mmCIF file of C-alpha atoms in Angstrom:
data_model
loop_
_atom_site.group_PDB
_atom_site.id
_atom_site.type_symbol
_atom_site.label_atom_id
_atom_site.label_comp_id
_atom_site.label_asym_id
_atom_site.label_seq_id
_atom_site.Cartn_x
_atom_site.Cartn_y
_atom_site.Cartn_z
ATOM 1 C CA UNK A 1 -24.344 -104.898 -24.942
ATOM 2 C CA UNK A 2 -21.363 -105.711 -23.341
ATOM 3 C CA UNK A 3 -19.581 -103.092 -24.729
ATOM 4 C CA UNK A 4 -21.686 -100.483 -23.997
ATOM 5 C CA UNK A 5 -21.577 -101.588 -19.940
ATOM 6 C CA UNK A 6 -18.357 -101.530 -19.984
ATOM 7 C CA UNK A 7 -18.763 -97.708 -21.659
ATOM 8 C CA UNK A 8 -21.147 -97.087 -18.908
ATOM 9 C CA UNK A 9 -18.961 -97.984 -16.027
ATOM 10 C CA UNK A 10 -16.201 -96.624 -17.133
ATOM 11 C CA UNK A 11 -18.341 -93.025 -17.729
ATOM 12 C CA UNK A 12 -19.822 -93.094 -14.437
ATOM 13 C CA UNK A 13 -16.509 -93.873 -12.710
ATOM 14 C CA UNK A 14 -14.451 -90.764 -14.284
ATOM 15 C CA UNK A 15 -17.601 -88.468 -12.660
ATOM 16 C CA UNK A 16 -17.457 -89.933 -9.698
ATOM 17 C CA UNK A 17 -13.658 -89.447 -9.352
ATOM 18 C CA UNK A 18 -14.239 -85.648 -10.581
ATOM 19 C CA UNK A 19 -16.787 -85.125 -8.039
ATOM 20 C CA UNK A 20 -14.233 -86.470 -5.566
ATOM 21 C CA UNK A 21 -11.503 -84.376 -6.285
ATOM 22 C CA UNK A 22 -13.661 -81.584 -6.930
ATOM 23 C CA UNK A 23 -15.086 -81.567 -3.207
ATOM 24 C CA UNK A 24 -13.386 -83.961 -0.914
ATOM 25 C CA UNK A 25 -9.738 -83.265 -1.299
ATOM 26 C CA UNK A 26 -9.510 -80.085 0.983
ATOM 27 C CA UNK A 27 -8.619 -80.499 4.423
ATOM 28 C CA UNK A 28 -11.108 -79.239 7.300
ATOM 29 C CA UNK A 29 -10.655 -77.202 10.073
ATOM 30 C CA UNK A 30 -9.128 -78.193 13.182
ATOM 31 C CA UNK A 31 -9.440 -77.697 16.838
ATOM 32 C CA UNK A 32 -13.077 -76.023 16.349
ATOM 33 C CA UNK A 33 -14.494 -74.484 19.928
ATOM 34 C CA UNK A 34 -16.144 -71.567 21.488
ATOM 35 C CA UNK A 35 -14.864 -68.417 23.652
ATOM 36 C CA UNK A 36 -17.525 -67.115 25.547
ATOM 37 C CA UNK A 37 -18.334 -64.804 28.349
ATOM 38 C CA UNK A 38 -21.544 -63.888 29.331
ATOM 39 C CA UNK A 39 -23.779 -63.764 26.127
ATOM 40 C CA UNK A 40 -20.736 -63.137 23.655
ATOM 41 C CA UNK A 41 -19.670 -66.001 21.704
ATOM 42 C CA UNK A 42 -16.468 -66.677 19.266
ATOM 43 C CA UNK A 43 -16.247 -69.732 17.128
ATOM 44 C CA UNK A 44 -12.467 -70.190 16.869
ATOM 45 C CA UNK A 45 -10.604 -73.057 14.657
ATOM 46 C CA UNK A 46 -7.364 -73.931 13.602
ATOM 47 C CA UNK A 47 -6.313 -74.656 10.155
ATOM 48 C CA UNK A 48 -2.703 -75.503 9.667
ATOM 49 C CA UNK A 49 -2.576 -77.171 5.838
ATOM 50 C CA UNK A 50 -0.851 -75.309 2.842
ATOM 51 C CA UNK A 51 -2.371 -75.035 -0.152
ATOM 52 C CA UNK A 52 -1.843 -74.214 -3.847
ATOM 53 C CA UNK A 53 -0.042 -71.140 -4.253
ATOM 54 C CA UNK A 54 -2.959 -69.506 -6.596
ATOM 55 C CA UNK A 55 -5.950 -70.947 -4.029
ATOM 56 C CA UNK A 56 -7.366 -68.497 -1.347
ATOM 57 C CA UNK A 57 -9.169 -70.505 1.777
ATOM 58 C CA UNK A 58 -11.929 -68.730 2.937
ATOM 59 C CA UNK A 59 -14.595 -70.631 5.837
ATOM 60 C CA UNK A 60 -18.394 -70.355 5.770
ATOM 61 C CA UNK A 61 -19.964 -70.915 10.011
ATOM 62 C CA UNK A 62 -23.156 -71.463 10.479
ATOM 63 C CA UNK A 63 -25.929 -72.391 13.309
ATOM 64 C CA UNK A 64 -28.955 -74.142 13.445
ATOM 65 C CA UNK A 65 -31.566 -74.674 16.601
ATOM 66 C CA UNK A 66 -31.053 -78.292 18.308
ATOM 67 C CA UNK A 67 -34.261 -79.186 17.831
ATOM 68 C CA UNK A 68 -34.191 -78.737 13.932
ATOM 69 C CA UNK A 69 -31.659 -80.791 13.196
ATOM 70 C CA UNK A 70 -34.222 -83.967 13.588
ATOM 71 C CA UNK A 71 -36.003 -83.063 10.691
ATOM 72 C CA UNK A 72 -35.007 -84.366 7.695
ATOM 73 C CA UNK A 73 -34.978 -81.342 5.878
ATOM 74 C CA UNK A 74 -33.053 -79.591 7.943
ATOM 75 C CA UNK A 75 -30.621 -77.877 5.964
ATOM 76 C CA UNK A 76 -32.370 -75.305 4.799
ATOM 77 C CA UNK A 77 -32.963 -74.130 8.340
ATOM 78 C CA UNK A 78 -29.277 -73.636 8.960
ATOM 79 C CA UNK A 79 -28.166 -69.606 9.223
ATOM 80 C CA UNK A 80 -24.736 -68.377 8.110
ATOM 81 C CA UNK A 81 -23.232 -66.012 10.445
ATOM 82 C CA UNK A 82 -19.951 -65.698 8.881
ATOM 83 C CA UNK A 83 -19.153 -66.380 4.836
ATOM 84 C CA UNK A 84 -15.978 -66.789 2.997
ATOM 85 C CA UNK A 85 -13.943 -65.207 5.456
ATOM 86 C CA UNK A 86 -10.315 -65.232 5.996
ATOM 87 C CA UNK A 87 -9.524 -64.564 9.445
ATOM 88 C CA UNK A 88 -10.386 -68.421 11.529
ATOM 89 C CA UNK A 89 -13.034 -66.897 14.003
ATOM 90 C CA UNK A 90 -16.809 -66.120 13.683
ATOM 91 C CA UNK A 91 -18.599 -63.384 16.410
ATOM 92 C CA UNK A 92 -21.802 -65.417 16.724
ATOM 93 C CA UNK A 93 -22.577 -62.690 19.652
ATOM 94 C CA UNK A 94 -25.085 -61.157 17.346
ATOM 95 C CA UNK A 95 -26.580 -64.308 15.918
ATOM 96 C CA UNK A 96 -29.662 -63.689 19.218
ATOM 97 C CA UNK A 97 -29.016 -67.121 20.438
ATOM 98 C CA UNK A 98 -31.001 -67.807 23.110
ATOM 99 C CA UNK A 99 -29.281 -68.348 26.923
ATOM 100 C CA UNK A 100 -31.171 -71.697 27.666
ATOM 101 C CA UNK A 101 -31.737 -73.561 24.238
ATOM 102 C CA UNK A 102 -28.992 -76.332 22.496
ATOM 103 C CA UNK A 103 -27.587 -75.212 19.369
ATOM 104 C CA UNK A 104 -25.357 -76.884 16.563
ATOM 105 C CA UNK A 105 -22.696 -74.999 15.345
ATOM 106 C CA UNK A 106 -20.202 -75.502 12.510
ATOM 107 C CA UNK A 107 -18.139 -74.511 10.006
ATOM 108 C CA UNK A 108 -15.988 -75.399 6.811
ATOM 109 C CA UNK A 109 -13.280 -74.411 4.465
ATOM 110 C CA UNK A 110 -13.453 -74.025 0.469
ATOM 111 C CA UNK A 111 -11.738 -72.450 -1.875
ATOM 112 C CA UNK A 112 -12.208 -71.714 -5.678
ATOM 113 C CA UNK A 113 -12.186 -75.224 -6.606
ATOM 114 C CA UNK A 114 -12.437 -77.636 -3.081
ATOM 115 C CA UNK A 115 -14.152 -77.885 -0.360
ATOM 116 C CA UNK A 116 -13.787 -79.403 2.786
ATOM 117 C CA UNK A 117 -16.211 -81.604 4.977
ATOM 118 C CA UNK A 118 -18.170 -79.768 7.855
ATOM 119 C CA UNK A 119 -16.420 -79.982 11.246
ATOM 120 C CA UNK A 120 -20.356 -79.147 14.056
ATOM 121 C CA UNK A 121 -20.117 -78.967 18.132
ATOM 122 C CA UNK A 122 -22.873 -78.694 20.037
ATOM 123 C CA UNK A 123 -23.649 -75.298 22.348
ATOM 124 C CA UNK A 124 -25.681 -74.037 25.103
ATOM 125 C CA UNK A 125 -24.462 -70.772 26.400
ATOM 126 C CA UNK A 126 -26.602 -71.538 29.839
ATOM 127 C CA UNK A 127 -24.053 -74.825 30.390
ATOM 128 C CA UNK A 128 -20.823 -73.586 28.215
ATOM 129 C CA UNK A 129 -20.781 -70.225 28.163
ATOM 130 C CA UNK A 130 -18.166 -68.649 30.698
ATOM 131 C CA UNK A 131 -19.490 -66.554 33.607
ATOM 132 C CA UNK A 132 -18.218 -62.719 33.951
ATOM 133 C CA UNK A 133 -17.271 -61.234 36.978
ATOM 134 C CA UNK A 134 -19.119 -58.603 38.623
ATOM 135 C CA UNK A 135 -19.291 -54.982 36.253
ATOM 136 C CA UNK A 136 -18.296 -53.012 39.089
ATOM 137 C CA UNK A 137 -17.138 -52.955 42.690
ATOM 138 C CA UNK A 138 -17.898 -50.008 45.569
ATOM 139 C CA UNK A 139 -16.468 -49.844 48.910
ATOM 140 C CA UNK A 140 -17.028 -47.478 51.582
ATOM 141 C CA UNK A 141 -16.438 -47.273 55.523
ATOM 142 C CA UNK A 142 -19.585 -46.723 57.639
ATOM 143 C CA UNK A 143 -18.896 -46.080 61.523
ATOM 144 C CA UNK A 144 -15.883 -48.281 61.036
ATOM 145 C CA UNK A 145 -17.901 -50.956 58.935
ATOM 146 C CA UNK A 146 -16.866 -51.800 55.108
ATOM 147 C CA UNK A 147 -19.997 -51.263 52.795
ATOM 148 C CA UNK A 148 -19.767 -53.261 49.568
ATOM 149 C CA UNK A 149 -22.198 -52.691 47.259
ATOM 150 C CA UNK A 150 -22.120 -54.641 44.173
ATOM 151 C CA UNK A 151 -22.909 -54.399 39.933
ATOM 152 C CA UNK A 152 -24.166 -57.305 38.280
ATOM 153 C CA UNK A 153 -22.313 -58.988 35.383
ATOM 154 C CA UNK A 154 -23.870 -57.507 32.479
ATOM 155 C CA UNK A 155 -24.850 -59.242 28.605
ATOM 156 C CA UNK A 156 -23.736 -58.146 25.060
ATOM 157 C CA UNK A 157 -26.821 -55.543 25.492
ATOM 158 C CA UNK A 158 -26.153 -54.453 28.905
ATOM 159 C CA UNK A 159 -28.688 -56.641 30.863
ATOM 160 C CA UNK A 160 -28.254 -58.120 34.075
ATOM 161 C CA UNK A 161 -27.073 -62.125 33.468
ATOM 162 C CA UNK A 162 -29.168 -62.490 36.768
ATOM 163 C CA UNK A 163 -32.355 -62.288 34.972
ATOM 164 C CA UNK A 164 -30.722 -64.700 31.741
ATOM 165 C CA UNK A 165 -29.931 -66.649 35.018
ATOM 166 C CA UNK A 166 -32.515 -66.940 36.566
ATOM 167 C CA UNK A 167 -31.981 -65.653 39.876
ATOM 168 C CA UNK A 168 -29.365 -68.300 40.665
ATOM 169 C CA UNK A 169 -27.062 -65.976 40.124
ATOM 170 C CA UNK A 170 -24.810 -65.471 43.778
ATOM 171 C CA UNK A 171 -21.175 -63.849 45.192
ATOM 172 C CA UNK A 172 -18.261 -64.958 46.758
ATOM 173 C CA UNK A 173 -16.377 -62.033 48.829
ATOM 174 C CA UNK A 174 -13.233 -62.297 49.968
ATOM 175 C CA UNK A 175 -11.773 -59.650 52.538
ATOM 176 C CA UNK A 176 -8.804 -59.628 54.358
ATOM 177 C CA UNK A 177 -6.178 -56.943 55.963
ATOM 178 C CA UNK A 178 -3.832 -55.376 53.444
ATOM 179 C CA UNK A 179 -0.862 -56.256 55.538
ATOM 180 C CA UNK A 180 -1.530 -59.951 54.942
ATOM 181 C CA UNK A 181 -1.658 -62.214 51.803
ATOM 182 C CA UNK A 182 -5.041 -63.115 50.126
ATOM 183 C CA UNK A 183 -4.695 -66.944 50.873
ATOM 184 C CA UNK A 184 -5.872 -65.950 54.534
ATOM 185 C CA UNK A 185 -8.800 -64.154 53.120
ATOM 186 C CA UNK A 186 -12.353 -64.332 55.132
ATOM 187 C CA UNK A 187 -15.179 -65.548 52.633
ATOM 188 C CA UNK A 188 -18.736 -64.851 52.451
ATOM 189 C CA UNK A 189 -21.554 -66.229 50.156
ATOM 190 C CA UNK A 190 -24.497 -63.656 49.186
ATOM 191 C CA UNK A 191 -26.742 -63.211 46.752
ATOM 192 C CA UNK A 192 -27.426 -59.370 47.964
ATOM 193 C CA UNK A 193 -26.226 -56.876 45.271
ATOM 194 C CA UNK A 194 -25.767 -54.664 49.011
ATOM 195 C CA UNK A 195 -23.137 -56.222 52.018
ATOM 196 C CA UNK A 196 -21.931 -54.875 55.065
ATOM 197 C CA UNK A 197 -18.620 -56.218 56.600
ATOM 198 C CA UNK A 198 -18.764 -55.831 60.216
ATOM 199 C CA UNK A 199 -16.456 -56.450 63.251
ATOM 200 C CA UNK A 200 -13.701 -55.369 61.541
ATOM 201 C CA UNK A 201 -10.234 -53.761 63.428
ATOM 202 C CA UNK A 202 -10.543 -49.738 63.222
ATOM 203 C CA UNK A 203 -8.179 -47.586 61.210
ATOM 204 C CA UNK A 204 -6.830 -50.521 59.269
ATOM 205 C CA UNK A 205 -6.719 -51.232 55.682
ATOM 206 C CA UNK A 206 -8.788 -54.201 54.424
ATOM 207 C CA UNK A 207 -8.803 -55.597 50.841
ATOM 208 C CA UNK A 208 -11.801 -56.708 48.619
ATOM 209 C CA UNK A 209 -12.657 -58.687 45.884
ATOM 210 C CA UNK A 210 -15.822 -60.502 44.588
ATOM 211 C CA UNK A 211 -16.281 -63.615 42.404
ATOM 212 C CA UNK A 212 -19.787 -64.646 40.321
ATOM 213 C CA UNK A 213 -21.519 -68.049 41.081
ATOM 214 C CA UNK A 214 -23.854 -70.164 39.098
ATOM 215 C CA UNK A 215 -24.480 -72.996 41.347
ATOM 216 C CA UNK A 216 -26.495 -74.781 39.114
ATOM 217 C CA UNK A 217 -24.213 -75.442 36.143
ATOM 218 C CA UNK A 218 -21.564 -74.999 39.072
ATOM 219 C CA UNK A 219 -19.813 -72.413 37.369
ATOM 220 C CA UNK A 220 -17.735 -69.470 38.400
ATOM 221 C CA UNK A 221 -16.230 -66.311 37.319
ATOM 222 C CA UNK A 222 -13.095 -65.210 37.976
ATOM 223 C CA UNK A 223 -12.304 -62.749 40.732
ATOM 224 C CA UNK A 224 -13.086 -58.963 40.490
ATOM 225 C CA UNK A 225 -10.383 -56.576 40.801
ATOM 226 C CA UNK A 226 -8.895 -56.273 44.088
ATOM 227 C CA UNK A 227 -10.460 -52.583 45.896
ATOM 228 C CA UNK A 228 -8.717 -51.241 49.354
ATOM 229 C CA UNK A 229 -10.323 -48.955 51.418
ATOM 230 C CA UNK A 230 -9.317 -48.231 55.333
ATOM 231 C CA UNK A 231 -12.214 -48.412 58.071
ATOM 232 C CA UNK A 232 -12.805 -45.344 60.682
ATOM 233 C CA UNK A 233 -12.783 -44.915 64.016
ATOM 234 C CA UNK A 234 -10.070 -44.348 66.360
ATOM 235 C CA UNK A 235 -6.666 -46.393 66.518
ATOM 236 C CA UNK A 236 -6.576 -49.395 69.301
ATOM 237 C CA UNK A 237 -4.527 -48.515 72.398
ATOM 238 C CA UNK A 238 -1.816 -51.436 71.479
ATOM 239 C CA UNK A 239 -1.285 -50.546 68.047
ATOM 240 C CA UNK A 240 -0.381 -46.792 69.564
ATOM 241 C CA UNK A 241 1.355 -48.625 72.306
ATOM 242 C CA UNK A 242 3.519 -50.592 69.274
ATOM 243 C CA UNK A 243 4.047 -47.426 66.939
ATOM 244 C CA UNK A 244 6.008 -45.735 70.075
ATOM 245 C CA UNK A 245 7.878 -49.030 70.929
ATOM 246 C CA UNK A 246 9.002 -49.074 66.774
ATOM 247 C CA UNK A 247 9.736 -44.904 67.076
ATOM 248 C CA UNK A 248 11.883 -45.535 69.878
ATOM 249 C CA UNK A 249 13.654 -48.386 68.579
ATOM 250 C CA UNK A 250 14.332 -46.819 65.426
ATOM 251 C CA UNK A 251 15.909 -43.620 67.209
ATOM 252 C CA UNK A 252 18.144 -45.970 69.239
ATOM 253 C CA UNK A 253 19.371 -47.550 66.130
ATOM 254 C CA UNK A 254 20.117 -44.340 64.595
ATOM 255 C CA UNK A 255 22.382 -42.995 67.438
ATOM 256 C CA UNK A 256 23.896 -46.069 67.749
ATOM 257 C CA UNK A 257 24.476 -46.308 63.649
ATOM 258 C CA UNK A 258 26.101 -42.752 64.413
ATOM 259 C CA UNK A 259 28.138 -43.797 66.801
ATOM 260 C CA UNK A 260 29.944 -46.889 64.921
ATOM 261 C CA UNK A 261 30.437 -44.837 61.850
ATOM 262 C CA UNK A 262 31.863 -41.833 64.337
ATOM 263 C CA UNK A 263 34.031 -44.952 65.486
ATOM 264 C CA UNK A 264 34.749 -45.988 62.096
ATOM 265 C CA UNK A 265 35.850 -42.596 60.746
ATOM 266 C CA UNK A 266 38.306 -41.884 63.817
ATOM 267 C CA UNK A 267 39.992 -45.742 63.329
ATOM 268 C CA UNK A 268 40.253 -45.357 59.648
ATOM 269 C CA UNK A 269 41.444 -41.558 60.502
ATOM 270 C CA UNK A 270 44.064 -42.596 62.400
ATOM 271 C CA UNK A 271 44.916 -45.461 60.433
ATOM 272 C CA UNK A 272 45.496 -43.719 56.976
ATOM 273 C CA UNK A 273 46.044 -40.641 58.370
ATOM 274 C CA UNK A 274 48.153 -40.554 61.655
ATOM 275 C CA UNK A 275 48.372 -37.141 63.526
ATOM 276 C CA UNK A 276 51.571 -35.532 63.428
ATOM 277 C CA UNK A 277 53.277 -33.416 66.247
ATOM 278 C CA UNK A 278 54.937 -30.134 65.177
ATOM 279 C CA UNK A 279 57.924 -29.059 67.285
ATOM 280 C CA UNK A 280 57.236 -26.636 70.498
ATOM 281 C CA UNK A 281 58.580 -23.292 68.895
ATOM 282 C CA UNK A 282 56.414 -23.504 66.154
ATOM 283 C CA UNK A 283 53.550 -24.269 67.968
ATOM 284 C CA UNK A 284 53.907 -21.468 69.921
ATOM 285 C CA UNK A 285 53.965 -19.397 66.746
ATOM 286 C CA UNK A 286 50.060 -20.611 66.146
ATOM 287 C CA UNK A 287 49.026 -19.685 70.133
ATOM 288 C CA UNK A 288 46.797 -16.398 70.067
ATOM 289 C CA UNK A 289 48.145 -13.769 72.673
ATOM 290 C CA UNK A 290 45.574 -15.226 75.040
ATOM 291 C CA UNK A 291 47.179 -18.878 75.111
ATOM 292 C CA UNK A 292 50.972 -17.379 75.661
ATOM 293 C CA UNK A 293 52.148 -18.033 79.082
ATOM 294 C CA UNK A 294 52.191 -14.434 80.867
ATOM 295 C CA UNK A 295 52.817 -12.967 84.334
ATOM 296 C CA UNK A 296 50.026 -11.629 86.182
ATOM 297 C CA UNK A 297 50.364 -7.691 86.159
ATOM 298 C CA UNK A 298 48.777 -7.054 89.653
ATOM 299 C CA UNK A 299 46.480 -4.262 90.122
ATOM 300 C CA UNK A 300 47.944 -2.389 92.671
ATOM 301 C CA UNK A 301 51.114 -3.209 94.611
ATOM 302 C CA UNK A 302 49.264 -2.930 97.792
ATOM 303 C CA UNK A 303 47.171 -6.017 96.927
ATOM 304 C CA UNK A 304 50.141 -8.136 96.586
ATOM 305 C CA UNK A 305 52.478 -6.822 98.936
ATOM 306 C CA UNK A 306 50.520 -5.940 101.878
ATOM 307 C CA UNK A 307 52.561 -9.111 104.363
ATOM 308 C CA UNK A 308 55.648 -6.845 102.964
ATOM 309 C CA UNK A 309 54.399 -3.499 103.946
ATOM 310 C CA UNK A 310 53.740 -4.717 107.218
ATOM 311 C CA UNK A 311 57.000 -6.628 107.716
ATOM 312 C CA UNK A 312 58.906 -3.268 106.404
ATOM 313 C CA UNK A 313 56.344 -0.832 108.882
ATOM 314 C CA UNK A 314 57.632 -3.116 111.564
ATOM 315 C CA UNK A 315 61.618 -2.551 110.577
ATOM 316 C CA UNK A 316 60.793 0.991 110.228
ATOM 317 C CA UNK A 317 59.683 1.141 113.402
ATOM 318 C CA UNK A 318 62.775 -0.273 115.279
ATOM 319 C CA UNK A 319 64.916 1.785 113.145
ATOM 320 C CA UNK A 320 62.765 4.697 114.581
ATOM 321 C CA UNK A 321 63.160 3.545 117.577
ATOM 322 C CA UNK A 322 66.811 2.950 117.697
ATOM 323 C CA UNK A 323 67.064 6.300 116.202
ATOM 324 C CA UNK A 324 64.873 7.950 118.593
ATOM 325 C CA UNK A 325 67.283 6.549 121.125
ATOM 326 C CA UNK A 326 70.225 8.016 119.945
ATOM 327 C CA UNK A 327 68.475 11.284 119.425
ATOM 328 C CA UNK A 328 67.011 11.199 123.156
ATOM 329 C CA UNK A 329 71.028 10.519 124.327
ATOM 330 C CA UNK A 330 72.483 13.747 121.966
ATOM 331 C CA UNK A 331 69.906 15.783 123.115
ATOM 332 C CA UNK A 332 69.882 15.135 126.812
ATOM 333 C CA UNK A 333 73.883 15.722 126.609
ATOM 334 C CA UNK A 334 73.325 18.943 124.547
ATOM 335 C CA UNK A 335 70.608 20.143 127.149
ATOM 336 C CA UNK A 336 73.254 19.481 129.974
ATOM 337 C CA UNK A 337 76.075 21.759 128.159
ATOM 338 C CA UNK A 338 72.833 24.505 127.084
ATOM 339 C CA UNK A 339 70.874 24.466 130.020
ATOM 340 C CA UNK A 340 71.190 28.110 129.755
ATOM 341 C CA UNK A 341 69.230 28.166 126.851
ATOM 342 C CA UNK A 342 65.224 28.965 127.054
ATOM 343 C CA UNK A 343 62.608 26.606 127.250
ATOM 344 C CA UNK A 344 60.660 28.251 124.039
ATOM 345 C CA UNK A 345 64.138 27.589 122.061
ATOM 346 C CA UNK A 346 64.646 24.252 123.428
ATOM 347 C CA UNK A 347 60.870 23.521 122.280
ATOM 348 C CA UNK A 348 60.813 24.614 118.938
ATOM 349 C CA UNK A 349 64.483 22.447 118.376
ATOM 350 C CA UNK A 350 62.616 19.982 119.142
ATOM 351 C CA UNK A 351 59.350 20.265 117.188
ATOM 352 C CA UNK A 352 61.604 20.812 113.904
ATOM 353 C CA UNK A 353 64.363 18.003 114.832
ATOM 354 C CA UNK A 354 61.161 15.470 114.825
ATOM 355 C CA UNK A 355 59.630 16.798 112.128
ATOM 356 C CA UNK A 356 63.395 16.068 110.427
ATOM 357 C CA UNK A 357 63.287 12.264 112.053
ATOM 358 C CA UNK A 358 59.478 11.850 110.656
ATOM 359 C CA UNK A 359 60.873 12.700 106.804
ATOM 360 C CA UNK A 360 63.999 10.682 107.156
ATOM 361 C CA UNK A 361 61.765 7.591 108.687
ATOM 362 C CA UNK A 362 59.025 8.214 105.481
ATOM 363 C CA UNK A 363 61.972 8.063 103.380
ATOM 364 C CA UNK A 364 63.624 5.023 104.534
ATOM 365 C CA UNK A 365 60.446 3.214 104.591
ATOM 366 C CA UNK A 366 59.633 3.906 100.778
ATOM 367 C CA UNK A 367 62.854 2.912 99.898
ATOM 368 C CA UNK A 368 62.495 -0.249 101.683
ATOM 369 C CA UNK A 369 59.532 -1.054 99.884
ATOM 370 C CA UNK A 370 60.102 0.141 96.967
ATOM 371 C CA UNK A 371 63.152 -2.255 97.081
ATOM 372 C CA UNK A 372 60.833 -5.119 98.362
ATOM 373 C CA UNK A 373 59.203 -4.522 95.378
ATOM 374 C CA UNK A 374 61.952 -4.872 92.753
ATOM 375 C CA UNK A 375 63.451 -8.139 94.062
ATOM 376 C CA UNK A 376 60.196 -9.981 94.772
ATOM 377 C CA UNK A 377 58.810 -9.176 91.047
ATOM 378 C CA UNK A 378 62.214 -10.247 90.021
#
């Protein structure tokens, strides 16, 4: 009898150890949690062990209602999403879980041979699951007024997550002028799918972006893309007012950047480049006919001369005169020695003898003149 215990143990202690190695030596996954947005969920792990070079790990995730899991029974109620797979995620966005009820969710690893422990979390997508930004954003401007109208985040089969939410769904807008940084954004809180942004600055550029709310679970999505749009309506008087003052500021800078680059050019000119003076008889070799040094050709000798022609009229004259005088004395004497002569001779003598003083006075008065002339051009 004795014997044949000690048989017994040692039987039932070799199983035991084969069971063991045969299902508890492989490692389980690590780091096991959930990506989710909106109504699609991931189960994601992490399993950094090496194995046997001939072994293949493959991972089996499964989920089972809250509720079940009391029952003692209960494995036989659990569903397997994924099976043996390689890659260490699981889409459970098709498993139809539903929004507001507690799940269990887990998963293990095994290979040919092994097989490792389960590794379960617990998940509600109402409380866990992440919240999605609006689908789309609209802006238009409206008699200088911003119209927003907005899309509601949407599930895996395109239905609004305010009905999965209950209508607790809400919206957090942020607007602000493009010319300034978000951080001094203007908020508003709606639950309105439809907002209009009033008393806002005409012709100006304002910014908008939206955010989703659950303030039950006191969750929040992140924020929407960032739309622009500009509002209508005519320009303010100061902002005309400062456009001019930055025109005219910017066209005094410009002539005055000309000007200290004209500046610039001439000092460095000078500097490198020094002007050089050519000597005057070769300069006068580059002067056009029109920059030589000439003498006035006058138009008419009369225009010039005219004080001369008078002065020499008035020498003329007294050498007339004079010569006139000495005429008068010859002829008197002559008419005293001729008295005997006619008076019809003595008349004509003395038509012709002035005519004879008339051409010698012409003559001596263009020589005059025309010697006038001469020296004063010379």
């Amino acid at each position: 009898m004795k014997a044949l215990r000690c048989f017994c143990f040692c039987f039932c202690s070799l199983l035991l150890l084969k069971v063991s190695a045969g299902f508890g030596d492989l490692r389980r996954p690590e780091n096991v949690s959930v990506d989710s947005l909106n109504t699609r969920y991931v189960l994601r792990w992490d399993w950094p062990h090496e194995t046997a070079a001939n072994q293949t790990v493959t991972f089996t995730a499964q989920y089972l209602e809250e509720f079940r899991s009391r029952k003692a029974s209960n494995e036989k109620y659990w569903t397997s999403v994924c099976v043996n797979v390689l890659e260490h995620r699981c889409d459970f966005t098709g498993a139809e879980l539903h929004y507001n009820d507690l799940y269990l969710l887990r998963v293990w690893a095994n290979t040919s041979q092994q097989s490792s422990g389960w590794v379960q979390i617990r998940f509600c997508p109402d409380k866990h699951a992440a919240l999605g930004p609006p689908s789309s954003l609209k802006l238009s401007s409206i008699k200088g007024d911003l119209e927003i109208i907005i899309t509601d985040p949407l599930s895996s089969t395109n239905q609004s997550m305010k009905t999965l939410l209950n209508d607790r769904l809400s919206y957090l807008i942020q607007y602000w002028r493009r010319s300034e940084e978000p951080q001094k954004a203007k908020v508003l809180e709606t639950k309105n799918n439809l907002v209009m942004l009033t008393e806002l600055d005409r012709q100006t550029w304002y910014c908008v972006r939206v955010q989703s709310c659950d303030g039950s679970h006191n969750k929040s999505s992140v924020f929407s893309d960032t739309h622009c749009t500009r509002t209508e309506g005519q320009m303010p008087y100061w902002q005309i007012f400062l456009y001019f003052l930055i025109s005219l500021l910017l066209c005094f800078l410009l002539v005055l950047l000309n000007f200290c680059f004209y500046k610039m050019f001439t000092l460095l000119k000078n500097t490198f480049c020094p002007a050089i003076q050519l000597p005057d008889h070769i300069q006068e070799l580059w002067l056009s006919d029109s920059e030589k040094p000439q003498l006035l050709a006058p138009e008419s000798p009369e225009s010039v001369c005219e004080l001369l022609v008078m002065v020499s009229a008035e020498l003329d004259a007294v050498a007339v005169d004079e010569h006139s005088n000495t005429e008068e004395q010859d002829s008197s004497t002559h008419s005293r020695h001729g008295s005997r002569d006619s008076g019809v001779y003595s008349t004509e003598e003395d038509t012709c003898h002035r005519s004879d003083l008339q051409m010698s006075s012409r003559k001596h008065r263009e020589e005059l003149h025309h010697g006038m002339l001469l020296e004063l051009c010379a």
